[in-house]
mmCIF file of C-alpha atoms and ligand atoms in Angstrom:
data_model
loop_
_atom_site.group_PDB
_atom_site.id
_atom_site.type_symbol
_atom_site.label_atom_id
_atom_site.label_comp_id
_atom_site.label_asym_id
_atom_site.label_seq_id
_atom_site.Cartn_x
_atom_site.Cartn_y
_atom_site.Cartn_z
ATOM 1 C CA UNK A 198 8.103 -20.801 -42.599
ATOM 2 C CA UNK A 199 6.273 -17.600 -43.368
ATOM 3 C CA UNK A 200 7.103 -15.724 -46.886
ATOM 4 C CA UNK A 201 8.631 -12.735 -46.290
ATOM 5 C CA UNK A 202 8.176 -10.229 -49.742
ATOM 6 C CA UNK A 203 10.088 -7.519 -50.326
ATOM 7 C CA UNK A 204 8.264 -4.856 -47.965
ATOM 8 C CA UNK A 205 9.535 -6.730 -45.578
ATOM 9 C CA UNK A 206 6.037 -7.787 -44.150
ATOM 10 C CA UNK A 207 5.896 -11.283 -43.546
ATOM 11 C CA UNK A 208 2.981 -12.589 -46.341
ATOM 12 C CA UNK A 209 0.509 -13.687 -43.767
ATOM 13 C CA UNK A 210 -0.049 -10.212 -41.849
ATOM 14 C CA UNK A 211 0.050 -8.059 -45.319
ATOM 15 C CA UNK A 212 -3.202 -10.646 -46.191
ATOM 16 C CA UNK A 213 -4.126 -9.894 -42.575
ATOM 17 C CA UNK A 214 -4.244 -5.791 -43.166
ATOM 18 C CA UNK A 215 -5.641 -5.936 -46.476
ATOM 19 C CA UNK A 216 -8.730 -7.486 -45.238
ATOM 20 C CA UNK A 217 -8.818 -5.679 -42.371
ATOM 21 C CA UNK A 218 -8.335 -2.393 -43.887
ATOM 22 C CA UNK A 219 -10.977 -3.537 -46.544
ATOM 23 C CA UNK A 220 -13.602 -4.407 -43.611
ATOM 24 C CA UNK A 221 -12.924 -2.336 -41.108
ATOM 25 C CA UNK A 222 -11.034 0.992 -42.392
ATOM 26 C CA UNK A 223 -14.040 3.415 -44.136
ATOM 27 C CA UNK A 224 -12.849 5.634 -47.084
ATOM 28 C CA UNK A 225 -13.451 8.723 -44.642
ATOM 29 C CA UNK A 226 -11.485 7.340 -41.734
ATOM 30 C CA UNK A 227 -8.649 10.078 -41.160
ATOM 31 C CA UNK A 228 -5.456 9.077 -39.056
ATOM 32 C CA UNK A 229 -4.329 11.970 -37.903
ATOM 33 C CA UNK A 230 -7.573 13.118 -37.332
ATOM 34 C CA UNK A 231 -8.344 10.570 -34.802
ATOM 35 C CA UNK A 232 -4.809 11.318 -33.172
ATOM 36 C CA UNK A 233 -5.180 14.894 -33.391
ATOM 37 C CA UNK A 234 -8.861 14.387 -31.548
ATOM 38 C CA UNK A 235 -7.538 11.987 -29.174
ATOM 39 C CA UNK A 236 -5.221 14.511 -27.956
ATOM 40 C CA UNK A 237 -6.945 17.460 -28.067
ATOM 41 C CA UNK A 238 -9.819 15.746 -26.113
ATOM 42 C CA UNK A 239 -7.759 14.562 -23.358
ATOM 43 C CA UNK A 240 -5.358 17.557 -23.085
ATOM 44 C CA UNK A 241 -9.192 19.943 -22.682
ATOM 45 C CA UNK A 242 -10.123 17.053 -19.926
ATOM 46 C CA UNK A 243 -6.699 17.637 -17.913
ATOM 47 C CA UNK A 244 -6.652 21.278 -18.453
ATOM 48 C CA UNK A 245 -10.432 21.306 -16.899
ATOM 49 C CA UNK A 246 -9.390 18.710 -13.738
ATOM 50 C CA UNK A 247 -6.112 20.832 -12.752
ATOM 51 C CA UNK A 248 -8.099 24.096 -13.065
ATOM 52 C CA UNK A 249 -10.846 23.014 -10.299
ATOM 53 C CA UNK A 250 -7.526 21.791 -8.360
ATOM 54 C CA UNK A 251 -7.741 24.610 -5.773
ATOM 55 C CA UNK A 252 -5.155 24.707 -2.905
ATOM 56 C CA UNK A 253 -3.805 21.252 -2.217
ATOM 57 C CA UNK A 254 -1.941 19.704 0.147
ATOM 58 C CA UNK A 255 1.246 17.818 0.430
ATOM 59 C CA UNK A 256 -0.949 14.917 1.825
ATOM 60 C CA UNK A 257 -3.232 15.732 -1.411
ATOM 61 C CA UNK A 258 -0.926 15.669 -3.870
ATOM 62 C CA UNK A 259 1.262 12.260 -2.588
ATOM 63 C CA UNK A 260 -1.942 10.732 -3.987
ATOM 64 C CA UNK A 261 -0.904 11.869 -7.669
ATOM 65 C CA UNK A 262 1.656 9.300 -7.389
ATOM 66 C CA UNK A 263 -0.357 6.498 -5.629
ATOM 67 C CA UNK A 264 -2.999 7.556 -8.948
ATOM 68 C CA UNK A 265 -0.162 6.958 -11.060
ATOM 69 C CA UNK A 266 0.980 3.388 -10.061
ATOM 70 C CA UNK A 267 -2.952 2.720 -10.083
ATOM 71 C CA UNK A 268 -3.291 3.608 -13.445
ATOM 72 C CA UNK A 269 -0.205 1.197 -13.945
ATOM 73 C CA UNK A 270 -1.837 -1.498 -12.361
ATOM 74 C CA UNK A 271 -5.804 -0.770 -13.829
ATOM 75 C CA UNK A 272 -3.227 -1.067 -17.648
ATOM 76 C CA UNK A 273 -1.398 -4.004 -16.698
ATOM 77 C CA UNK A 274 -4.565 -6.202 -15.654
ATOM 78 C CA UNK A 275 -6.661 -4.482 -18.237
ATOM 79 C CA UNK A 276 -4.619 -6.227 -21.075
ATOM 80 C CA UNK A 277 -3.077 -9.275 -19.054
ATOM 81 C CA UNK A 278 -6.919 -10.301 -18.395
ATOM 82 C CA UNK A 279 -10.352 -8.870 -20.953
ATOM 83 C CA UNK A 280 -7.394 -8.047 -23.905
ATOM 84 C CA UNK A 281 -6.244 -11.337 -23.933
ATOM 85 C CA UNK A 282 -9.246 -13.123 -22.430
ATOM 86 C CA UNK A 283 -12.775 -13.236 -23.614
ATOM 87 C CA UNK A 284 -14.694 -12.046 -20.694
ATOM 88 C CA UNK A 285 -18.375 -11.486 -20.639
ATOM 89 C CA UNK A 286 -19.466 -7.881 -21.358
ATOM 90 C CA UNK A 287 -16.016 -6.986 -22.790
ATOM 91 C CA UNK A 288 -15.545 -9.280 -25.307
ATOM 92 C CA UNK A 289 -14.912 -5.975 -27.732
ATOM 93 C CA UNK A 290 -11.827 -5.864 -25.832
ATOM 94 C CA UNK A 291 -10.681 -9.478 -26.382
ATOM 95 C CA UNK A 292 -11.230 -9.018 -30.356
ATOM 96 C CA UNK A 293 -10.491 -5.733 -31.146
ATOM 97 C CA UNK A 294 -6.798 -6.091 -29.124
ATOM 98 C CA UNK A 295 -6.016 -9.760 -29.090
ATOM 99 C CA UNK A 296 -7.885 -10.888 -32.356
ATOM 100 C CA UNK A 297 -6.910 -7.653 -34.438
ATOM 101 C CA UNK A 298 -4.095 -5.711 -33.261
ATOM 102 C CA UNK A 299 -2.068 -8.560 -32.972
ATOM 103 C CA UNK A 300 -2.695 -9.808 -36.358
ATOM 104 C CA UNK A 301 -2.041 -6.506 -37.842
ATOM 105 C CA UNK A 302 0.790 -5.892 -35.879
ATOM 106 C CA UNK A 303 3.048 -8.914 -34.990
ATOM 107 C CA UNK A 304 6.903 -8.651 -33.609
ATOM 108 C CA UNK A 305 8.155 -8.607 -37.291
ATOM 109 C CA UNK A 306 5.999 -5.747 -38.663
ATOM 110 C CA UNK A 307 5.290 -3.143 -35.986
ATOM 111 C CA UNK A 308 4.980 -0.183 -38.216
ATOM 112 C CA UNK A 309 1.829 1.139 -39.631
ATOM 113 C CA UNK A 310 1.850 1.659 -43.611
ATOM 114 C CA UNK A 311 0.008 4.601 -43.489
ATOM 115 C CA UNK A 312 -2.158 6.997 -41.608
ATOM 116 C CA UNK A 313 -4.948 5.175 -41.997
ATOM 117 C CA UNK A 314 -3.272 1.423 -40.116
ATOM 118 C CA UNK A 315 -3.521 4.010 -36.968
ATOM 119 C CA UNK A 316 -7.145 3.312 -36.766
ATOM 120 C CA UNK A 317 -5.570 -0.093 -35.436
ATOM 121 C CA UNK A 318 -3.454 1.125 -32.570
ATOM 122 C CA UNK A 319 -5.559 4.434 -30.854
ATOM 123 C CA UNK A 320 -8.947 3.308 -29.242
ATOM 124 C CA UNK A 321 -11.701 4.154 -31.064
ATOM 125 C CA UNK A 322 -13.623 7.166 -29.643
ATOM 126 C CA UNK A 323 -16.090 4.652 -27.614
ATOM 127 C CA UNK A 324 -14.041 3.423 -25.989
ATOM 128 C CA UNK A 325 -12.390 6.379 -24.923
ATOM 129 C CA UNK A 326 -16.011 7.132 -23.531
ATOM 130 C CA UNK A 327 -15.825 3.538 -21.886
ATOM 131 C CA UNK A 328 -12.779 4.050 -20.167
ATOM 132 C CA UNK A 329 -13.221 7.874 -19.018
ATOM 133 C CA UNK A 330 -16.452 7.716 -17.926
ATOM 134 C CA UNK A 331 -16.812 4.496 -17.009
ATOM 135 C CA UNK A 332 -13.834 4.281 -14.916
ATOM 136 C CA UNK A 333 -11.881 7.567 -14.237
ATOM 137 C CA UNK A 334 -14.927 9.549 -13.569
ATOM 138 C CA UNK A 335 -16.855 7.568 -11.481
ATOM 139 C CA UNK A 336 -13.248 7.039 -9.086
ATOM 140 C CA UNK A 337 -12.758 10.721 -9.105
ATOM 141 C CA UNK A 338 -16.454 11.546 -7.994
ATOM 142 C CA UNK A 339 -16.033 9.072 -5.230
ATOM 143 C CA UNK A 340 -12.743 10.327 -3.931
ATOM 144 C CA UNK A 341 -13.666 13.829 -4.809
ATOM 145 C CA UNK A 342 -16.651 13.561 -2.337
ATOM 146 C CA UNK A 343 -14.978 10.379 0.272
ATOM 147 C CA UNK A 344 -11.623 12.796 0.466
ATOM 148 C CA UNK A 345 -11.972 15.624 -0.465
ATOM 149 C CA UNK A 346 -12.448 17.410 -4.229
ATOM 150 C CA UNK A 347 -8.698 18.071 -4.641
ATOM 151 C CA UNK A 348 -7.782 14.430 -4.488
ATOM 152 C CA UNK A 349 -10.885 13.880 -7.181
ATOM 153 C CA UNK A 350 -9.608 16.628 -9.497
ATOM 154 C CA UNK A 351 -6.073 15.553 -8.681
ATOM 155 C CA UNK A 352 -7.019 11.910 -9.621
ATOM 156 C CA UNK A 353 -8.726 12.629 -12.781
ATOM 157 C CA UNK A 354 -6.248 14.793 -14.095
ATOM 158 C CA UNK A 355 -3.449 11.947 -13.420
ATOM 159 C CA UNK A 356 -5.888 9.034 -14.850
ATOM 160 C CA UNK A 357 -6.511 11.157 -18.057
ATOM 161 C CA UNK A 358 -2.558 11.594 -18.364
ATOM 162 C CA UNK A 359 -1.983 8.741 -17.968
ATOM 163 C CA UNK A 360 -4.641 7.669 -20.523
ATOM 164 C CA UNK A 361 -3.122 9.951 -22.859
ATOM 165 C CA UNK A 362 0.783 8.809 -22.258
ATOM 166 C CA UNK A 363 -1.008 5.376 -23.087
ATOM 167 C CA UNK A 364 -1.740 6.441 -26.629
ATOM 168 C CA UNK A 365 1.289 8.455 -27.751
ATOM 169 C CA UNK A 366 3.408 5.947 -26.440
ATOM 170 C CA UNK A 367 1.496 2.851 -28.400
ATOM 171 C CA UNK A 368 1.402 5.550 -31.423
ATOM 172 C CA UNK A 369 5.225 5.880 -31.145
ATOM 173 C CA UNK A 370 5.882 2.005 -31.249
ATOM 174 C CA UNK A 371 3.762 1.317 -34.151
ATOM 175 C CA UNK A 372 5.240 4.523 -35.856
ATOM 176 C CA UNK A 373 8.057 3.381 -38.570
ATOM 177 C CA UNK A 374 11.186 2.663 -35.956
ATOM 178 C CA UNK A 375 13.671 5.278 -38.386
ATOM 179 C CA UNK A 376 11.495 7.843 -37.937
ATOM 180 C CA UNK A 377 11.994 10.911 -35.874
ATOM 181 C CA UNK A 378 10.199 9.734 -33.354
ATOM 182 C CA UNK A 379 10.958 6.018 -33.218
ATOM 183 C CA UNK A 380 14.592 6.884 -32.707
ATOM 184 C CA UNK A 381 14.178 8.531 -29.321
ATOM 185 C CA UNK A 382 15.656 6.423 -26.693
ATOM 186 C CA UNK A 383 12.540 6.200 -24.366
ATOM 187 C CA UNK A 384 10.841 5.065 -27.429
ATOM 188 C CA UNK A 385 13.446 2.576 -28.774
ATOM 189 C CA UNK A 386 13.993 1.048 -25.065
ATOM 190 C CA UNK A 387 10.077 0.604 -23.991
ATOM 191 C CA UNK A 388 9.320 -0.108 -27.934
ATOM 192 C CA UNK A 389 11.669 -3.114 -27.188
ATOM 193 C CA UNK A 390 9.637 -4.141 -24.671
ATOM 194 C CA UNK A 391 6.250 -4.053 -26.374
ATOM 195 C CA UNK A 392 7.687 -5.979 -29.707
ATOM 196 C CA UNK A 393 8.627 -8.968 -27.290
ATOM 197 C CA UNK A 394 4.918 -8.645 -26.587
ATOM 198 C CA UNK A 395 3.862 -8.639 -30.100
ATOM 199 C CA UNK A 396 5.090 -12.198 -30.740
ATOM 200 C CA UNK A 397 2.139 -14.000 -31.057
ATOM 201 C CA UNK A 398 3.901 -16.855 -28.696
ATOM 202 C CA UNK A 399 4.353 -14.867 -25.700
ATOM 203 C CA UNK A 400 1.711 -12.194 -26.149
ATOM 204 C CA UNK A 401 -0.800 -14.343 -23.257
ATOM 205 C CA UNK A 402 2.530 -14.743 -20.956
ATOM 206 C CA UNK A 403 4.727 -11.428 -21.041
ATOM 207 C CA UNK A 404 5.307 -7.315 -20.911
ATOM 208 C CA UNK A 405 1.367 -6.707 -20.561
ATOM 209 C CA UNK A 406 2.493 -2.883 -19.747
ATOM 210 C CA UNK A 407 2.088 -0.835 -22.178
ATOM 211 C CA UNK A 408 3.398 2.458 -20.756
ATOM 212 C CA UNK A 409 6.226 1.674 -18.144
ATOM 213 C CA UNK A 410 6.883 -1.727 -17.222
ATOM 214 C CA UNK A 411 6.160 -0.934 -12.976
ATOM 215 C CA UNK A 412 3.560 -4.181 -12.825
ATOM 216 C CA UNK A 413 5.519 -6.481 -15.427
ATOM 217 C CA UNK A 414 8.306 -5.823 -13.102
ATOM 218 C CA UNK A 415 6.321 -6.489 -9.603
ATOM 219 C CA UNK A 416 4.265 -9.752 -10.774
ATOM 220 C CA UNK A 417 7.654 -11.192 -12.615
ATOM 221 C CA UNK A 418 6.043 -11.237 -16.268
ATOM 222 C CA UNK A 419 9.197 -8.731 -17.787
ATOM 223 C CA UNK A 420 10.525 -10.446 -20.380
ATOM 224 C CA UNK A 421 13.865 -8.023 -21.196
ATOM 225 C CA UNK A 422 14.848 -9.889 -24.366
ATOM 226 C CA UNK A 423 14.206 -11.958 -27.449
ATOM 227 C CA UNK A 424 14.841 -15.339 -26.874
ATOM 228 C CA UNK A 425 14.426 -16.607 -30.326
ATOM 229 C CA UNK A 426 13.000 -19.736 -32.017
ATOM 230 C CA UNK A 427 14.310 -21.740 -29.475
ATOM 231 C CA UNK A 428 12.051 -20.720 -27.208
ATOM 232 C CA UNK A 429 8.980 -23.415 -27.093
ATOM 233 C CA UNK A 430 5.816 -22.393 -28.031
ATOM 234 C CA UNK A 431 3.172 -22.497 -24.888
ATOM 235 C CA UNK A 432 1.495 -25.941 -25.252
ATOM 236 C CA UNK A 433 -1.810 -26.344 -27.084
ATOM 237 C CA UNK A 434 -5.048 -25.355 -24.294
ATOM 238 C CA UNK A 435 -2.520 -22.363 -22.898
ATOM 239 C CA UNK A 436 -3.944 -19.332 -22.456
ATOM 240 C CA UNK A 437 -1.454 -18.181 -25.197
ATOM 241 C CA UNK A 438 -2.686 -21.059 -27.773
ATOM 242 C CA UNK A 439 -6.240 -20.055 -26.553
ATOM 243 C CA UNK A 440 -5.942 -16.311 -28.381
ATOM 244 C CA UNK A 441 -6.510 -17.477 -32.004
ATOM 245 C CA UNK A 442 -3.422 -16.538 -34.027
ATOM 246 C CA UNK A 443 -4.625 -18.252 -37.000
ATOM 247 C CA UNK A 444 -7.601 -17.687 -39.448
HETATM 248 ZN ZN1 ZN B 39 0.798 -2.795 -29.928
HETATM 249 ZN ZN1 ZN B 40 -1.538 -7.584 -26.052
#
């Protein structure tokens, strides 16, 4: 059984963070800096996109919604398959989620210490550049000239949204759970949900949404509660045994 000190962090993940933060964390990384950036950044690249929206339809705006659960789907298969999965090419994925934020986060210590354990939960600016340009942009150029440039605006407004939901939402459930915000009810109820996901047994099998659980729901991986230790472990060779949870 893991030793549990009085910070309430079991002993294995506070060894787990201190190295981390030792290799990983420079003296001039700044927390709220890189939230503050985040946001800023995406809230300029929405506030661009809906400006060049010019007169749309009803037909061009029901695809805001169909962007939506697309986003939902793009999240949900992002982190069911290259976050928990090494795949060629995006094996940055595989470590920096499945090998690192698990270990510094785990169902039993989901709050950051500090401003500086955020550098653990936001994506790191290159990979915002990965995901915007190498997925949102090139979708909304394509629809913007296959459709028509309302739908492309339309789109990357939603995908950047949603992007950005993605992040304050993850920020909220790694935030200390008395806090201000941690004691919202959207954030308690779909915090619930990502904890379940944080225990290193289930994390390959269960709640791979981040935001809103839309995909868990359709493909029948929600898992709405803790089933405790009873639950088995998945067997040695799963893909849950095959994510590393030990160093
Ligand atoms: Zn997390
Ligand atoms: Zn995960």
């Amino acid at each position: 059984m893991t030793d549990v000190p009085a910070t309430g962090i079991p002993a294995d993940v506070g060894a787990f963070r201190a190295r981390h933060r030792e290799r990983h964390i420079g003296p001039r990384y700044r927390g709220w800096l890189h939230f503050g950036s985040t946001t800023v950044g995406a809230l300029a690249a929405i506030v661009v996109a809906v400006v060049m929206v010019d007169a749309p339809s009803l037909a061009e705006l029901a695809s805001v919604p169909l962007s939506f659960l697309l986003a939902n789907l793009g999240e949900y298969f992002g982190h069911r398959g290259p976050m928990h999965h090494r795949r060629r090419g995006l094996a940055i994925l595989f470590e920096r989620h499945a090998r690192q934020h698990h270990r510094f986060y785990t169902h039993d210590a989901m709050a950051a210490e500090s401003p500086r354990d955020f550098q653990m939960v936001l994506f790191p600016p290159v990979m915002l550049v990965f995901f915007l340009g190498a997925l949102a942009f090139p979708i909304g150029a394509l629809l913007h000239w296959l459709v028509s440039p309302d739908v492309g605006w339309l789109f990357g407004a939603t995908a950047v949204t949603y992007f950005l939901t993605y992040e304050w939402l993850h920020f909220a459930y790694h935030l200390p759970a008395d806090g201000w915000v941690g004691r919202r009810r959207l954030v308690q109820v779909l915090r619930r949900h990502h904890t379940l996901h944080h225990d290193q047994r289930r994390m390959a099998h269960t709640n791979f949404n981040i935001t809103f659980p839309i995909a868990d729901w359709l493909f029948g991986t929600m898992n709405r509660r803790d089933q405790g230790a009873a639950e088995p472990a998945p067997a040695a060779g799963s893909a849950g045994a095959s994510v590393g949870v030990s160093e």
